[in-house]
Every structure is written in structure tokens, then in C-alpha cells.
mmCIF file of C-alpha atoms in Angstrom:
data_model
loop_
_atom_site.group_PDB
_atom_site.id
_atom_site.type_symbol
_atom_site.label_atom_id
_atom_site.label_comp_id
_atom_site.label_asym_id
_atom_site.label_seq_id
_atom_site.Cartn_x
_atom_site.Cartn_y
_atom_site.Cartn_z
ATOM 1 C CA MET A 1 -76.102 56.891 -49.461
ATOM 2 C CA SER A 2 -73.875 56.045 -52.030
ATOM 3 C CA LYS A 3 -70.719 53.845 -51.951
ATOM 4 C CA GLU A 4 -67.256 55.045 -53.129
ATOM 5 C CA ILE A 5 -65.443 52.780 -55.574
ATOM 6 C CA PRO A 6 -61.738 53.257 -54.638
ATOM 7 C CA ILE A 7 -59.967 54.512 -57.840
ATOM 8 C CA PRO A 8 -57.145 51.893 -58.344
ATOM 9 C CA HIS A 9 -53.919 53.538 -57.850
ATOM 10 C CA THR A 10 -51.362 53.945 -61.072
ATOM 11 C CA GLU A 11 -48.037 54.484 -60.020
ATOM 12 C CA ASP A 12 -46.161 56.043 -63.023
ATOM 13 C CA THR A 13 -42.963 54.485 -63.528
ATOM 14 C CA SER A 14 -41.843 55.696 -66.614
ATOM 15 C CA GLU A 15 -39.127 57.261 -64.272
ATOM 16 C CA GLN A 16 -38.120 55.012 -61.715
ATOM 17 C CA PRO A 17 -35.136 52.897 -61.576
ATOM 18 C CA ARG A 18 -35.288 50.087 -63.773
ATOM 19 C CA ASN A 19 -33.290 47.450 -62.552
ATOM 20 C CA LEU A 20 -30.291 47.447 -59.947
ATOM 21 C CA LEU A 21 -27.671 49.511 -61.437
ATOM 22 C CA ASP A 22 -29.914 52.213 -61.680
ATOM 23 C CA LYS A 23 -31.547 52.243 -57.870
ATOM 24 C CA ALA A 24 -27.672 52.116 -56.442
ATOM 25 C CA ILE A 25 -27.132 55.319 -59.168
ATOM 26 C CA VAL A 26 -30.012 56.890 -56.995
ATOM 27 C CA ARG A 27 -29.083 56.356 -54.365
ATOM 28 C CA ILE A 28 -25.143 57.476 -55.467
ATOM 29 C CA GLY A 29 -26.306 60.529 -56.988
ATOM 30 C CA ASN A 30 -29.026 61.960 -54.013
ATOM 31 C CA ALA A 31 -26.357 61.389 -51.267
ATOM 32 C CA LEU A 32 -23.615 63.617 -54.104
ATOM 33 C CA SER A 33 -26.158 66.175 -54.990
ATOM 34 C CA LEU A 34 -25.324 67.081 -50.644
ATOM 35 C CA LEU A 35 -22.090 67.727 -51.846
ATOM 36 C CA PHE A 36 -23.277 70.784 -54.389
ATOM 37 C CA LEU A 37 -24.429 72.826 -50.280
ATOM 38 C CA PHE A 38 -20.627 72.131 -49.589
ATOM 39 C CA THR A 39 -19.593 73.895 -52.768
ATOM 40 C CA VAL A 40 -22.020 76.945 -52.258
ATOM 41 C CA ALA A 41 -20.519 76.463 -47.939
ATOM 42 C CA ILE A 42 -16.767 77.122 -49.373
ATOM 43 C CA SER A 43 -17.649 79.067 -52.006
ATOM 44 C CA PHE A 44 -19.214 81.633 -49.494
ATOM 45 C CA TYR A 45 -16.723 81.436 -47.817
ATOM 46 C CA GLU A 46 -14.127 82.381 -50.049
ATOM 47 C CA VAL A 47 -16.379 85.719 -50.124
ATOM 48 C CA VAL A 48 -15.911 85.804 -46.299
ATOM 49 C CA MET A 49 -12.748 85.485 -46.832
ATOM 50 C CA ARG A 50 -11.524 87.964 -49.926
ATOM 51 C CA TYR A 51 -13.963 90.586 -49.532
ATOM 52 C CA VAL A 52 -14.310 91.251 -45.520
ATOM 53 C CA PHE A 53 -10.616 89.664 -44.434
ATOM 54 C CA ASN A 54 -9.061 90.735 -47.347
ATOM 55 C CA ALA A 55 -7.594 87.009 -47.300
ATOM 56 C CA PRO A 56 -8.599 85.091 -50.013
ATOM 57 C CA THR A 57 -7.707 81.524 -50.992
ATOM 58 C CA ILE A 58 -5.657 79.252 -52.827
ATOM 59 C CA TRP A 59 -8.524 76.023 -53.379
ATOM 60 C CA VAL A 60 -11.685 77.505 -52.821
ATOM 61 C CA HIS A 61 -12.505 77.984 -57.154
ATOM 62 C CA GLU A 62 -10.233 75.184 -58.350
ATOM 63 C CA SER A 63 -12.228 72.994 -55.949
ATOM 64 C CA ALA A 64 -15.994 74.281 -56.419
ATOM 65 C CA SER A 65 -14.868 73.916 -59.762
ATOM 66 C CA PHE A 66 -13.646 69.671 -59.714
ATOM 67 C CA LEU A 67 -16.861 68.977 -58.188
ATOM 68 C CA GLY A 68 -19.133 70.877 -60.173
ATOM 69 C CA ALA A 69 -17.738 69.313 -62.702
ATOM 70 C CA CYS A 70 -17.984 65.518 -61.591
ATOM 71 C CA LEU A 71 -21.511 65.905 -60.228
ATOM 72 C CA PHE A 72 -22.372 67.339 -63.751
ATOM 73 C CA VAL A 73 -20.735 63.788 -65.090
ATOM 74 C CA PHE A 74 -22.682 61.844 -62.553
ATOM 75 C CA GLY A 75 -25.304 63.989 -63.558
ATOM 76 C CA GLY A 76 -25.830 61.752 -66.692
ATOM 77 C CA ILE A 77 -26.025 58.467 -65.784
ATOM 78 C CA TYR A 78 -28.464 59.700 -62.921
ATOM 79 C CA ALA A 79 -30.813 60.895 -65.361
ATOM 80 C CA LEU A 80 -30.850 58.399 -67.437
ATOM 81 C CA ALA A 81 -31.291 55.603 -64.141
ATOM 82 C CA THR A 82 -34.791 57.757 -63.800
ATOM 83 C CA ASN A 83 -35.547 58.159 -67.615
ATOM 84 C CA LYS A 84 -35.596 61.824 -67.382
ATOM 85 C CA HIS A 85 -32.979 62.552 -70.664
ATOM 86 C CA VAL A 86 -33.534 64.167 -73.083
ATOM 87 C CA ARG A 87 -36.465 63.306 -75.562
ATOM 88 C CA VAL A 88 -38.478 64.187 -78.712
ATOM 89 C CA VAL A 89 -42.284 64.129 -77.507
ATOM 90 C CA LEU A 90 -43.781 65.829 -79.928
ATOM 91 C CA ILE A 91 -42.853 62.093 -81.857
ATOM 92 C CA TYR A 92 -42.604 60.050 -79.231
ATOM 93 C CA ASP A 93 -46.594 60.915 -77.434
ATOM 94 C CA ALA A 94 -47.983 61.382 -80.847
ATOM 95 C CA VAL A 95 -47.490 57.730 -81.441
ATOM 96 C CA SER A 96 -48.481 54.318 -80.584
ATOM 97 C CA GLU A 97 -47.221 52.490 -77.504
ATOM 98 C CA ARG A 98 -45.678 50.337 -79.924
ATOM 99 C CA THR A 99 -43.670 52.409 -82.122
ATOM 100 C CA ARG A 100 -42.382 54.363 -78.915
ATOM 101 C CA GLN A 101 -41.272 50.661 -77.963
ATOM 102 C CA TYR A 102 -39.317 50.407 -81.275
ATOM 103 C CA LEU A 103 -38.232 54.509 -80.686
ATOM 104 C CA ASN A 104 -36.496 53.782 -77.169
ATOM 105 C CA VAL A 105 -34.763 50.427 -78.745
ATOM 106 C CA PHE A 106 -32.986 52.742 -81.659
ATOM 107 C CA HIS A 107 -32.780 55.540 -78.540
ATOM 108 C CA HIS A 108 -30.626 52.884 -76.696
ATOM 109 C CA ILE A 109 -29.074 51.193 -79.023
ATOM 110 C CA MET A 110 -27.717 54.777 -80.113
ATOM 111 C CA GLY A 111 -26.873 55.813 -76.848
ATOM 112 C CA LEU A 112 -24.782 52.368 -76.572
ATOM 113 C CA ILE A 113 -23.075 53.819 -78.719
ATOM 114 C CA PHE A 114 -22.829 57.402 -78.256
ATOM 115 C CA ALA A 115 -21.079 55.579 -74.559
ATOM 116 C CA GLY A 116 -19.110 53.188 -76.299
ATOM 117 C CA LEU A 117 -17.179 56.143 -78.399
ATOM 118 C CA LEU A 118 -17.311 59.037 -75.289
ATOM 119 C CA ALA A 119 -15.478 55.945 -73.317
ATOM 120 C CA TYR A 120 -13.068 54.977 -75.227
ATOM 121 C CA ALA A 121 -11.726 59.086 -75.746
ATOM 122 C CA ALA A 122 -12.434 59.265 -71.873
ATOM 123 C CA TYR A 123 -10.200 56.677 -72.117
ATOM 124 C CA GLN A 124 -7.650 58.270 -74.068
ATOM 125 C CA MET A 125 -7.956 61.408 -71.882
ATOM 126 C CA THR A 126 -6.927 59.909 -69.251
ATOM 127 C CA GLU A 127 -4.061 58.217 -70.210
ATOM 128 C CA SER A 128 -2.673 61.248 -71.273
ATOM 129 C CA ALA A 129 -3.699 62.955 -67.603
ATOM 130 C CA VAL A 130 -2.715 60.149 -65.430
ATOM 131 C CA LEU A 131 0.562 58.534 -67.507
ATOM 132 C CA SER A 132 3.828 60.338 -68.505
ATOM 133 C CA PRO A 133 5.412 60.011 -72.462
ATOM 134 C CA PHE A 134 7.055 57.511 -70.477
ATOM 135 C CA GLY A 135 5.116 55.324 -68.741
ATOM 136 C CA ASP A 136 5.430 56.712 -65.204
ATOM 137 C CA ILE A 137 2.120 57.696 -63.348
ATOM 138 C CA HIS A 138 1.848 61.483 -63.008
ATOM 139 C CA PHE A 139 -0.980 62.491 -62.484
ATOM 140 C CA GLU A 140 -1.936 66.655 -64.835
ATOM 141 C CA THR A 141 -2.885 68.816 -62.554
ATOM 142 C CA SER A 142 -3.755 72.399 -62.907
ATOM 143 C CA GLY A 143 -0.791 74.124 -63.468
ATOM 144 C CA SER A 144 -1.977 77.373 -60.786
ATOM 145 C CA ALA A 145 -0.262 77.759 -57.752
ATOM 146 C CA TRP A 146 -1.927 75.217 -55.379
ATOM 147 C CA ASN A 147 -1.384 72.740 -58.053
ATOM 148 C CA PRO A 148 -4.091 69.877 -57.719
ATOM 149 C CA PRO A 149 -4.477 66.913 -60.069
ATOM 150 C CA PHE A 150 -7.906 67.968 -60.463
ATOM 151 C CA PRO A 151 -8.167 67.446 -64.098
ATOM 152 C CA ALA A 152 -6.293 63.859 -64.164
ATOM 153 C CA TYR A 153 -9.345 63.330 -61.247
ATOM 154 C CA VAL A 154 -12.085 64.775 -63.847
ATOM 155 C CA LYS A 155 -11.163 63.047 -66.569
ATOM 156 C CA ILE A 156 -11.164 59.217 -64.449
ATOM 157 C CA THR A 157 -14.127 60.220 -63.607
ATOM 158 C CA ILE A 158 -15.930 60.672 -66.973
ATOM 159 C CA PHE A 159 -14.327 57.739 -68.024
ATOM 160 C CA ILE A 160 -15.603 55.495 -65.454
ATOM 161 C CA THR A 161 -19.300 57.283 -65.682
ATOM 162 C CA MET A 162 -19.064 57.260 -69.721
ATOM 163 C CA CYS A 163 -18.378 53.355 -68.626
ATOM 164 C CA VAL A 164 -21.411 53.608 -66.515
ATOM 165 C CA MET A 165 -23.778 54.804 -69.187
ATOM 166 C CA PHE A 166 -22.722 51.789 -72.084
ATOM 167 C CA ILE A 167 -23.510 49.089 -68.870
ATOM 168 C CA GLN A 168 -27.166 50.718 -68.580
ATOM 169 C CA PHE A 169 -27.539 51.482 -71.765
ATOM 170 C CA ALA A 170 -26.760 48.163 -72.552
ATOM 171 C CA LEU A 171 -29.378 46.660 -69.461
ATOM 172 C CA HIS A 172 -32.088 48.852 -70.677
ATOM 173 C CA LEU A 173 -31.528 47.483 -74.199
ATOM 174 C CA ILE A 174 -32.444 44.282 -73.096
ATOM 175 C CA GLN A 175 -35.574 45.161 -71.594
ATOM 176 C CA GLU A 176 -36.282 47.293 -74.138
ATOM 177 C CA VAL A 177 -35.655 44.213 -76.612
ATOM 178 C CA LEU A 178 -37.702 41.782 -74.125
ATOM 179 C CA ASN A 179 -40.714 43.340 -73.353
ATOM 180 C CA LEU A 180 -40.917 44.208 -77.872
ATOM 181 C CA ARG A 181 -40.530 40.024 -77.982
ATOM 182 C CA LYS A 182 -43.946 40.121 -75.225
ATOM 183 C CA SER A 183 -46.103 42.062 -76.961
#
């Protein structure tokens, strides 16, 4: 008669959201992922209309491109929120836990600088996409027959996303520094 000894459950928290902002990003991202299905559906509609009924649409390609671009940009903050960003694991996995903490601090400092510079560049792009040379609000359009203001919307999305990423890196950096001080 042998007794089973319960093994404590060790959950990998490296991919768990670290704070409320990350949790919100994951929740929003999971909801936004349904837009990929919508993009597939309207693309299928375009194929049927074009090749079965010989009546192509003027809006599907630009709509699908716009949605794909915005979702791709959002993917950056989603990857950061779930700790699934690109990392050189050859080095990261070969060092001690303490060294990993220092590498994380370095990563977040570089990410903070990167996101800050990208947010600044995105602001300049957004400003020129939303304002006319005289300062009036006039959204940049695609120039196609349909001519939606999607280019301006994509640039606004990039700017907002880069601002959120900057805040994410700042929050993660604070957390890493606090963890370093504890150990």
C-alpha cells in the first residue's frame, strides 16, 4: 500500500500578464482576434463576387488590409503583455537567474527607448496624416475609387500602440528593478 505524495503544481508565470494594463491588452487582443475571421469572411465574399458573379467590390481589399495592419500593430503590445516577444534564448537560457534579471532590466530600458522614439516618429506621421498643411483636420485617404481614410487610421493606431508600449515597458522596468532589489 503506497501513498501518493501530491506534487505541488508549479505554474509557469512567465507568459502571464504582469499588471492590469497587460491583462487589459490580453483581453482586448483576444476579442480583436475575431476580426481575423471577419477579414477572411469579407475576402471570401470578394472572391465569390469577383469570380462567380463577375462583380468585384471596391472596398474589400482596403478593408482587409486596414484590419490586418491594425491587428499586426496591436500584436506588438500583445506579445509584450504575454512575454512572447523575440529573445535570444541561446544567451538567456545559458545564464543564471540573477543575470537574467539584469538582462530583463537592460531589455526594458532598450524597449523604453525604442518605444519612445517610435511613438515620437508615429506622432509626426499621425500629425501629417490628420492635419492639412494649414492646420485643419483633414484625414489622409487612400486615393482609390473608394478613398477611405484608412491610412490616417492606421497611423493613429500605430501612435496609440507605441504610447501604450512605452507605458508597458516602463511598468515592466519598474517591476524588474523591484524584483532585483528583493533578491
